[in-house]
XYZ file of C-alpha atoms in Angstrom:
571
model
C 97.467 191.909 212.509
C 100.992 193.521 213.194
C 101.559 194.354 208.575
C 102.284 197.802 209.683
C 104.792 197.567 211.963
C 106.439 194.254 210.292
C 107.079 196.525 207.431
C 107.319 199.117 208.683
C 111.511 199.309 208.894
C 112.487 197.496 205.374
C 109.785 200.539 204.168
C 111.445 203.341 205.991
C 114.516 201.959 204.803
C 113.958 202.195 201.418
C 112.335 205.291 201.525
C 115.088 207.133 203.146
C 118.665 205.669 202.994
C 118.419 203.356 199.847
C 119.413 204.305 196.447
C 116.804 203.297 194.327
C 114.137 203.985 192.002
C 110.559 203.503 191.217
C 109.916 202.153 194.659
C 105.800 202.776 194.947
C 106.212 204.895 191.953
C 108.480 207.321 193.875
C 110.790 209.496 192.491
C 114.416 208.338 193.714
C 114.568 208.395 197.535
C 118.420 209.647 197.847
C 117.485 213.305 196.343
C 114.466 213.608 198.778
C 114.519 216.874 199.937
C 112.576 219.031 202.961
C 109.896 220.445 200.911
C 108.714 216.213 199.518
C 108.651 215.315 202.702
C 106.113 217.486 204.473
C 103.641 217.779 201.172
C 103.442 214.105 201.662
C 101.206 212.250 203.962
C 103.149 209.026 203.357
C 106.425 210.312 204.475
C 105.280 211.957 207.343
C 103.677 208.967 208.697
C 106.647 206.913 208.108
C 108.249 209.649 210.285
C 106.397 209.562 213.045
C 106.200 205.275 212.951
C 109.957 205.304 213.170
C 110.275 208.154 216.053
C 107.647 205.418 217.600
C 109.717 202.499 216.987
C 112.063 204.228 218.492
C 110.752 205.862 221.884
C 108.139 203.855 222.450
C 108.322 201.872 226.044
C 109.046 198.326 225.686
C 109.849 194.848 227.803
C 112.143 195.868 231.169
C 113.211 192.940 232.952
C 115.045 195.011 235.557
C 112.719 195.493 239.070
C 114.792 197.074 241.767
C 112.471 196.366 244.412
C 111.526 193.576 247.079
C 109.823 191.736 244.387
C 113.544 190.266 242.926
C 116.694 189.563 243.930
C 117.453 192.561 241.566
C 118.772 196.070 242.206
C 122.381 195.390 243.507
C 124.119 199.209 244.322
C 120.563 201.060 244.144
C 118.578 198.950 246.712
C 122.317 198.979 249.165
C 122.574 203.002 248.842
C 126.036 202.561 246.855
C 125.462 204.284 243.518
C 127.006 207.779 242.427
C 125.328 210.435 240.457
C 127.043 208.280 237.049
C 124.728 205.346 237.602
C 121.539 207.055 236.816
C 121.724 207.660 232.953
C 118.563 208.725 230.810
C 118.916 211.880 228.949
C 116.701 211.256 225.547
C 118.078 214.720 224.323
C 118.103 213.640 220.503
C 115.036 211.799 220.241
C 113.626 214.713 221.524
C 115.370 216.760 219.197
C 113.576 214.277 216.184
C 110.498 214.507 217.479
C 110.464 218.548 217.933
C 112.056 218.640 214.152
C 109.089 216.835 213.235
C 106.477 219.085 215.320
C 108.466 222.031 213.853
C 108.034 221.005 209.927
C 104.734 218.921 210.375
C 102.836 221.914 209.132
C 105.346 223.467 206.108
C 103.770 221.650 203.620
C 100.634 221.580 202.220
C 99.149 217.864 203.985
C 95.639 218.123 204.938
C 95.259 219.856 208.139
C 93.297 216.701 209.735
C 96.558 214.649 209.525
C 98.555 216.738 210.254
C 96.498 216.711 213.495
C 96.548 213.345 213.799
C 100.417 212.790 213.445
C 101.609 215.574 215.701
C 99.081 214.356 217.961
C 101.275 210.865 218.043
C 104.823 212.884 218.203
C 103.255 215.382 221.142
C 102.542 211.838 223.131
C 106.166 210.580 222.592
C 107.659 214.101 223.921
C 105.608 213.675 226.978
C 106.641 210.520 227.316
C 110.093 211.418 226.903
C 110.170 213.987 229.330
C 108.140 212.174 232.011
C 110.977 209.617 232.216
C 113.343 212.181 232.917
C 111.218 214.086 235.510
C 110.504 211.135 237.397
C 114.096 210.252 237.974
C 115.772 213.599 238.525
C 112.474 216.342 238.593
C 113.085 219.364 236.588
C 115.426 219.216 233.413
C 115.571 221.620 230.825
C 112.931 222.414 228.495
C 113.769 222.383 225.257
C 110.533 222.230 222.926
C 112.355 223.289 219.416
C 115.523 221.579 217.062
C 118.660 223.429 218.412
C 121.011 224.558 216.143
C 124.434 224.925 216.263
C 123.769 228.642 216.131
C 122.023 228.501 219.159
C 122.824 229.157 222.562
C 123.507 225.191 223.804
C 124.211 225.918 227.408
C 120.638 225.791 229.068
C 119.274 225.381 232.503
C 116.914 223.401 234.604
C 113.346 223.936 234.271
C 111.513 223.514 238.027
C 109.980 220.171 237.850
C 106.180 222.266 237.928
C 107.694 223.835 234.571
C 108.110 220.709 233.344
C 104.771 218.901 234.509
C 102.883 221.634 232.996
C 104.361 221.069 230.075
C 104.167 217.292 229.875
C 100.390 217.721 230.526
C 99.980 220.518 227.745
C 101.457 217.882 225.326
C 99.092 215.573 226.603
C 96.360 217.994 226.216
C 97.250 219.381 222.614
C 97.012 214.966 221.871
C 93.716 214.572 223.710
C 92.395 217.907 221.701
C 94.031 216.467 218.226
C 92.085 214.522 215.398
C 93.497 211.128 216.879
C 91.441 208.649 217.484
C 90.362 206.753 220.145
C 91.221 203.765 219.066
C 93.144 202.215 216.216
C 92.074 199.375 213.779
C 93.757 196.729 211.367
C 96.616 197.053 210.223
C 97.235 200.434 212.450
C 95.970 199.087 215.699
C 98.564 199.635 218.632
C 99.259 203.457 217.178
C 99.498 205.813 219.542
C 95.533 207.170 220.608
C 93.275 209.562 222.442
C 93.104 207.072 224.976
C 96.656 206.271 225.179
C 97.241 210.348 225.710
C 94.605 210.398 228.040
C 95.331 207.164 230.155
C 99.374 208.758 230.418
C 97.986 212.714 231.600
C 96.089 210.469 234.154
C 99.528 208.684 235.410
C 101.639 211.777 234.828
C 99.324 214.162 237.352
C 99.031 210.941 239.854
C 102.856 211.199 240.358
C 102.553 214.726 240.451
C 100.281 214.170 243.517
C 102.459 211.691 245.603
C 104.315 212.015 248.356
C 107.925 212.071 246.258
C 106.986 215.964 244.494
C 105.869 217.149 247.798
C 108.743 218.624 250.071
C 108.967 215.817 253.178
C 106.537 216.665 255.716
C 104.046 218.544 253.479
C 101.134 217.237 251.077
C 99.323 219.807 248.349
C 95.777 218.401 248.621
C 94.844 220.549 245.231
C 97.209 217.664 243.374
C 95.202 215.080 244.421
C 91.995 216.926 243.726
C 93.381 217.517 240.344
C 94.707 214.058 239.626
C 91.469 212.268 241.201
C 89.671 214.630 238.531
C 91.363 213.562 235.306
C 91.868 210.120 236.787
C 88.083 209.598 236.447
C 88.022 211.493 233.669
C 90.125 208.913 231.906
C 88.192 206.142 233.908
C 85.050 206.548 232.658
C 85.636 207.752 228.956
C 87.598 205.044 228.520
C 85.063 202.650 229.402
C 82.792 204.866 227.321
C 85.109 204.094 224.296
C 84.706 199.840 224.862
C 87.990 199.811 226.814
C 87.568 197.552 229.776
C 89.123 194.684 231.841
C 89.654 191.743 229.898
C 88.673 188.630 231.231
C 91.277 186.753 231.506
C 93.941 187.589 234.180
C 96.930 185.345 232.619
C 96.065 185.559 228.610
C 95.445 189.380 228.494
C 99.418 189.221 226.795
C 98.435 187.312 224.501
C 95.138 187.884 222.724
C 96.728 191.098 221.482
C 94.818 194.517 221.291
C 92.312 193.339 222.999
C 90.083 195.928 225.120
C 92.246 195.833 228.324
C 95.259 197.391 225.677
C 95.780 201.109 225.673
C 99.756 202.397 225.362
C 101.204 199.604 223.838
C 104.268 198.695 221.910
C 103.454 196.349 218.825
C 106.222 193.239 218.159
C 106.389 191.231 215.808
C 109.176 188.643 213.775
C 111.372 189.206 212.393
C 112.049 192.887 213.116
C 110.954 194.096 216.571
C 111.363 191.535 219.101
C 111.762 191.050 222.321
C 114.010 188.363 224.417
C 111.548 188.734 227.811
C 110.638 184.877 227.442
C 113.999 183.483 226.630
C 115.473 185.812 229.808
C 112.862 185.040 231.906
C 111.943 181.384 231.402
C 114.363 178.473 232.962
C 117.292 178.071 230.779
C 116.394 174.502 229.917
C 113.590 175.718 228.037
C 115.293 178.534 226.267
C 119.280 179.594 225.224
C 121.608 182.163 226.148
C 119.281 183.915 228.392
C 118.180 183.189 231.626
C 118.117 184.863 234.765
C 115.727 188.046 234.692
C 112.471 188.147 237.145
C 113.302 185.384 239.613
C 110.407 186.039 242.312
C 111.577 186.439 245.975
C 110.196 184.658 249.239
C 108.430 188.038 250.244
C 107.078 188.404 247.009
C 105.293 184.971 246.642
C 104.280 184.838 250.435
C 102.289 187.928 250.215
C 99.815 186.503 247.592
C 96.105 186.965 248.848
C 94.724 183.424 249.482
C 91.415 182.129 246.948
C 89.063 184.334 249.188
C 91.004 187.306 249.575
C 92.154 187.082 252.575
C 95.665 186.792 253.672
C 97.875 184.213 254.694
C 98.220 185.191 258.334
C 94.226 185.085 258.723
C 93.061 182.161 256.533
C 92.773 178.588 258.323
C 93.160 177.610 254.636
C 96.965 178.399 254.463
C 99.341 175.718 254.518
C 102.908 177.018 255.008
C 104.278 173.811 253.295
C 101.656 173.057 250.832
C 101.770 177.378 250.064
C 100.424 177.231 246.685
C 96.896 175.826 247.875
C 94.058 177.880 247.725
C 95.762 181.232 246.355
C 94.053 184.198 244.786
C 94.152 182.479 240.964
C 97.293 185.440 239.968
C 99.782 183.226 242.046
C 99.605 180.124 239.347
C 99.908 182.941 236.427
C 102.200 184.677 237.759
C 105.132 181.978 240.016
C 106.389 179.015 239.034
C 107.430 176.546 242.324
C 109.281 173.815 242.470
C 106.865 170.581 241.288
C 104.113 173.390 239.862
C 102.940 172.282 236.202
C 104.765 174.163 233.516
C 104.978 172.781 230.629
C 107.067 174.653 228.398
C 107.435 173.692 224.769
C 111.106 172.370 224.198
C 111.673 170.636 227.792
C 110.923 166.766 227.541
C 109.424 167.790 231.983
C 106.440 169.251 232.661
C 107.142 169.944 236.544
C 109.318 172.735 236.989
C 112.145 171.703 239.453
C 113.989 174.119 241.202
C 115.778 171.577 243.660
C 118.692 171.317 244.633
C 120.741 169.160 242.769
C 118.351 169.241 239.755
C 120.953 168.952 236.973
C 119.541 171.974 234.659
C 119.265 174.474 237.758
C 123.275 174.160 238.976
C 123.912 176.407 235.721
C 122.252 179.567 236.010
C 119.682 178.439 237.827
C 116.973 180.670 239.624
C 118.493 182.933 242.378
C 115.327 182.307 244.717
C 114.029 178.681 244.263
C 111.304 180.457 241.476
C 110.761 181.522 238.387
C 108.099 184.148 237.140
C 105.651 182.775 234.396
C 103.587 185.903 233.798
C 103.362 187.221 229.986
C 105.075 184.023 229.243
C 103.895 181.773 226.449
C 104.363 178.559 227.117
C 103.381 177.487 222.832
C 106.459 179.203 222.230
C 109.680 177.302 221.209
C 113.332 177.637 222.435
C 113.607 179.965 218.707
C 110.354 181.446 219.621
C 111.272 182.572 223.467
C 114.200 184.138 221.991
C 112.624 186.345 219.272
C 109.149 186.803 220.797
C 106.641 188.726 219.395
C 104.620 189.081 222.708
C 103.481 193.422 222.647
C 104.592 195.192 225.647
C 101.500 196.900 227.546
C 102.789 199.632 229.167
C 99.606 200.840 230.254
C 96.433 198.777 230.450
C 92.858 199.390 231.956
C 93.557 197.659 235.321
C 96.320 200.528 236.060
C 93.862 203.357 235.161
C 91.548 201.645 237.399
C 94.160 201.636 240.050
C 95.160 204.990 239.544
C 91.342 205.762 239.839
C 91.309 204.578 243.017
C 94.679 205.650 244.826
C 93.155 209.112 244.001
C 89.588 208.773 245.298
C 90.856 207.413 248.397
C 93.436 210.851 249.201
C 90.556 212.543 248.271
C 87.712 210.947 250.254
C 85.838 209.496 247.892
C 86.601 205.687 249.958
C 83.384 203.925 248.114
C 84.737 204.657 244.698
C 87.972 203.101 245.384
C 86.902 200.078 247.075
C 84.499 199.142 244.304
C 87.695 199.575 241.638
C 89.693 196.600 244.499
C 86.316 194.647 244.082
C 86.630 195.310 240.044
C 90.151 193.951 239.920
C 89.756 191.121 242.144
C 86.108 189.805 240.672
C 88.425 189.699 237.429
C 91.345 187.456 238.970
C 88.987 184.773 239.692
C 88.884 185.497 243.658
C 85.829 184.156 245.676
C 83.308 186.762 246.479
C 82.179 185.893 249.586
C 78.847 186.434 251.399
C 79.675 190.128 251.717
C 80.512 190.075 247.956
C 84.105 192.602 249.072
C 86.402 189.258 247.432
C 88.658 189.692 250.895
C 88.536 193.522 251.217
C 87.633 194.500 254.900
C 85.152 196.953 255.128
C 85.276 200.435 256.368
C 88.752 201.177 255.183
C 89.593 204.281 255.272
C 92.746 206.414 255.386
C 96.536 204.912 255.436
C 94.557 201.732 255.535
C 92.596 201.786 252.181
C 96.175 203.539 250.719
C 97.903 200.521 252.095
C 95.255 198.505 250.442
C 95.407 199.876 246.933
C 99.398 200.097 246.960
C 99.127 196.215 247.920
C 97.001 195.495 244.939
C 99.150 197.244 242.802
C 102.083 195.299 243.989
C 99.891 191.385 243.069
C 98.265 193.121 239.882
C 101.076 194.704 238.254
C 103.973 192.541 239.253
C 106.827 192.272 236.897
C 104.877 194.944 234.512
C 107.837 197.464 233.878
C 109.418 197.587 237.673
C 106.033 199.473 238.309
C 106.538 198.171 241.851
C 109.515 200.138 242.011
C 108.322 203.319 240.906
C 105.159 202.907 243.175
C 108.227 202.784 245.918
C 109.735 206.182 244.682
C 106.567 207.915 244.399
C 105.001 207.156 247.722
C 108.210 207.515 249.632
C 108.319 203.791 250.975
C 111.515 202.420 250.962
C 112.228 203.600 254.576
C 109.215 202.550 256.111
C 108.916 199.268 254.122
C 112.320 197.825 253.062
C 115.186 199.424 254.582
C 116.795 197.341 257.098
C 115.231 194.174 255.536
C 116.811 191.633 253.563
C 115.277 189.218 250.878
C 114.879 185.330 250.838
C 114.497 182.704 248.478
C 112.803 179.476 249.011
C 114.789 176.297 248.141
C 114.091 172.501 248.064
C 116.206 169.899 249.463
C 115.652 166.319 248.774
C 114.579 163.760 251.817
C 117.276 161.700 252.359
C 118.398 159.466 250.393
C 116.876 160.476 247.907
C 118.915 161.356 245.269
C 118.623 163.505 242.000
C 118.991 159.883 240.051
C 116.242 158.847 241.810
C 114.201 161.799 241.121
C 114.991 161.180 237.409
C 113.152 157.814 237.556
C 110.509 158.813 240.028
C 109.384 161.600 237.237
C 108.748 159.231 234.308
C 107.116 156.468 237.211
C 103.617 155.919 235.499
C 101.266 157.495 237.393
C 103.239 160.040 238.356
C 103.000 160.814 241.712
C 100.845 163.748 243.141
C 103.023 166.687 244.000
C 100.379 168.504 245.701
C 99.758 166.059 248.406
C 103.043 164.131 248.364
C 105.497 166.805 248.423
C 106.808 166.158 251.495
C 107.504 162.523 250.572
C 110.406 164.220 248.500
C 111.194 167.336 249.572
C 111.804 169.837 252.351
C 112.088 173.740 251.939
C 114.351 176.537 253.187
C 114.501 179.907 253.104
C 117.949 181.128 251.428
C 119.196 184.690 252.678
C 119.726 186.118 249.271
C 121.100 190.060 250.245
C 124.240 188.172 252.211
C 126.311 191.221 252.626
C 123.887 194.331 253.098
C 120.383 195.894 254.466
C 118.365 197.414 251.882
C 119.360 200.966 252.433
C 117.762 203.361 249.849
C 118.566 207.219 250.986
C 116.411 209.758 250.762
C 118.489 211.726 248.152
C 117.837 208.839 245.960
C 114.005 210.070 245.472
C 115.424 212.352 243.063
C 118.789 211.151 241.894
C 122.298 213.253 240.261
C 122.949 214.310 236.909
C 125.560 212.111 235.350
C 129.007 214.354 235.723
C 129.076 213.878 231.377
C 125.971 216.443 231.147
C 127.051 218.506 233.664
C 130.435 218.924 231.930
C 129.209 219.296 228.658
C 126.606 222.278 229.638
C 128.168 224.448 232.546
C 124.600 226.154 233.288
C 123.509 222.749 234.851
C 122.831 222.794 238.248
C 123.425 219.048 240.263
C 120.132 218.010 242.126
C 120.615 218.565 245.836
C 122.485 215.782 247.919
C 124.567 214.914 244.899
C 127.146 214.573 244.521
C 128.243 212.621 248.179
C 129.461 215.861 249.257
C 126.295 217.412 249.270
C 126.970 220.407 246.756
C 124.404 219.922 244.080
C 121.999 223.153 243.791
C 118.902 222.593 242.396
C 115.820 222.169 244.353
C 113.543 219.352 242.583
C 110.901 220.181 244.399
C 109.859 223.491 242.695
């Protein structure tokens, strides 16, 4: 049930910007004053629900990584210190007004708890998007007045990790609970708090805080700490995997669901389907999470194993035998997709396919994960699908990546087993679903990072910011350029003759007949440059509008292009 949050606006509406009376047996809204508000539960709630609606995470269909043709100037090394623009300033100001008046009135002291506990998780949250873009910015943790002295500096990106994680504390130590409920499930929880202090201190360990050439092994000790803190009391509090890989969107709260974003119609929506599906089977969006070559190449194969070793992997026939997250996650040309509002069921991505020479897909596929294929052309377009922005498997994969810098090598190979017994992949007479034993080292890192990349694909470009954080770029993509996989049609065939073919009763078996139709090529989709992403960039500028507007800001170091930005974000 989504009640709360579907009324949650018109409510908050009325209660604060509407002239009228008698509303709930309220006193007329426009006179509300300071002293009504915070000696009453109900409008402090409705406070904290809207600074919720809006700072809460929700859908990203950007990825500026290898996984889509996506992130033009950052991916090519061509941006300026303008280009990188988050600065939540004023929602940070609302939420501190609200953590500074929360406790003026006279509501009970338990929520009171409970509430600040909620705003303390969306100031973290605010900051940590800041600090993992440009490291330190300043600190600001009261309302500024006009009175006040505007022009402040840069906290050191410690400063500001400390504090993030004292937020995240103070919320762990509140009266929230674990879990919500009815009408209030999705609201911000313990677990929530605690599954984000896990992430926060896991970026706080990798290689992008750490001055090049240097690791602090106490971070990792840290972070593998509260990592299986949150690990296990999760589990201890009935969060778990879910168990399926491709409907965990859509049974909603269910136990794999921790920081979430609630949507619901009308109100808050979210265009992810309509931008992501094939325009034929949605309106003016298309065009967002088009999977490359690499990307769909890479998939483990049924056992576990990878392409390059399995004498099961046809390079023509490549969607045989693939761990099961390839058909929930890529649609091919000829797969089975049969989205409501197309009269096909085979997605064609051919050339000359009449729907595709209009904002067709960039690489020859489409993604099809988190999409629901019940949903209309009106439906794609005002979805109510929640956004997960964290969910067990990533705590479990957070788990890991820390027990492995830290030694603890069984412990992370039995969370891989975890997540790959829930995909559906083949065990195997070892029972290790592909894993090679004794890994160890780089190679067990390498191993976790590449299950990140299949598990959380097209999740909130987490592959990008798994990049940043573990300094890859260089070693992985720079110098490379991405591909997309096209068909062609066997002469003479013709897309006329492909029109009839598809409504030929039966209808002939793509999987084994392919060939009889069509012939694939890889498509050079970066045709002008390498990847290139500079070092600088693991820390990017200040936008020359904040700098101007507060003279004590120091520009990160390396920006601007001639070098003479100050401050050191590795403090």
């Amino acid at each position: 049930m989504k009640t709360i949050y579907q009324f949650l606006v018109i409510l908050f509406s009325l209660y604060v910007f509407n002239s009228c009376t008698d509303v709930l047996d309220k006193k007329d809204l426009t006179a509300l004053d300071e002293q009504t508000v915070w000696n009453d539960a109900s409008y402090a709630e409705f406070f904290v629900n809207k600074l919720c609606i809006d700072n809460l995470p929700g859908w990203d269909t950007s990825d500026n990584s290898d996984n889509t043709p996506g992130g033009g100037n950052i991916l090519y090394g061509q941006i300026t210190s303008n280009d990188i623009n988050d600065w939540p300033y004023t929602q940070i100001r609302n939420v501190n007004l609200f953590l500074q008046k929360i406790g003026t009135g006279n509501i009970d002291a338990s929520t009171q708890s409970v509430l600040k506990g909620q705003a303390l998780v969306l100031r973290a949250w605010l900051y940590f998007r800041m600090v993992r873009l440009y490291g330190g910015v300043p600190l600001i943790l009261e309302p500024q007045e006009l009175k006040d002295d505007l022009y402040v500096t840069r906290n050191k990106t410690s400063e500001c990790i400390t504090q993030i994680v004292k937020d995240l504390d103070d919320a762990i130590n509140s009266d929230l609970p674990w879990s919500w409920s009815g009408d209030n499930a999705g609201k911000i929880s313990k677990a929530a708090a605690l599954a984000l202090k896990a992430r926060v201190l896991l970026f706080w360990a990798s290689p992008q805080y750490n001055r090049p050439g240097t690791r602090d092994a106490q971070r990792w000790e840290t972070a593998y700490s509260v990592n299986k803190q949150a690990k296990e009391q999760l589990e201890n509090q009935g969060y778990g995997l879910y168990n399926s890989y491709s409907d965990l969107w859509f049974d909603e709260m269910n136990k794999e669901v921790i920081f979430v974003k609630r949507q619901y119609y009308p109100g808050e929506t979210n265009a992810w389907a309509a931008s992501t599906r094939p325009l034929e089977a949605s309106t003016n969006y298309t065009g967002g999470n088009h999977p490359t070559a690499e990307f769909v190449d890479i998939y483990p194969m049924a056992d576990g194993t990878s392409p390059s070793e399995s004498p099961d992997y046809d390079p023509i026939h490549y969607w045989r035998n693939r761990d099961p997250r390839f058909e929930a996650t890529i649609a091919y040309n000829s797969c089975y997709y049969p989205l409501i509002g197309r009269a096909v069921t085979r997605q064609w991505t051919y050339r000359g396919y009449a729907p595709e020479q209009n904002n067709g897909s960039r690489t020859g596929y489409y993604c099809r994960k988190a999409i629901d294929m019940t949903q209309t052309v009106f439906d794609c377009q005002n979805s109510p699908t929640d956004w997960i922005e964290i969910r067990y498997a990533e705590v479990l994969l957070n788990f890991a990546e820390c027990a492995a810098e830290t030694g603890h090598n069984d412990e992370a190979v039995e969370v891989l087993k975890q997540i790959r017994a829930r995909a559906g992949i083949l065990p195997g007479e070892n029972r290790m679903y592909g894993i090679k034993t004794g890994l160890t080292g780089d190679d067990l890192i390498n191993a976790i990072m590449f299950e990140r990349r299949i598990e959380l694909a097209f999740e909130g470009n987490k592959r990008y910011w798994d990049l940043r954080r573990r300094r890859l770029f260089a070693p992985e993509l720079n110098g490379t350029r991405r591909h997309g996989r096209f068909a062609n049609l066997v002469e003479p065939l013709t897309p006329v003759d492909m029109d009839q073919i598809r409504l030929s009763t039966p209808e002939p078996d793509w999987d084994t007949e392919y060939t009889k139709y069509f012939e694939d090529e890889l498509v050079l989709i970066d045709t002008q440059y390498d990847i290139n992403y500079p070092d600088s960039y693991y820390f990017y500028g200040i936008p020359n509008s904040h700098l101007e507007a507060n003279s004590k800001l120091q520009q990160t170091e390396g920006w601007p292009d001639n070098g003479s930005g100050l401050f050191d974000p590795y403090q």
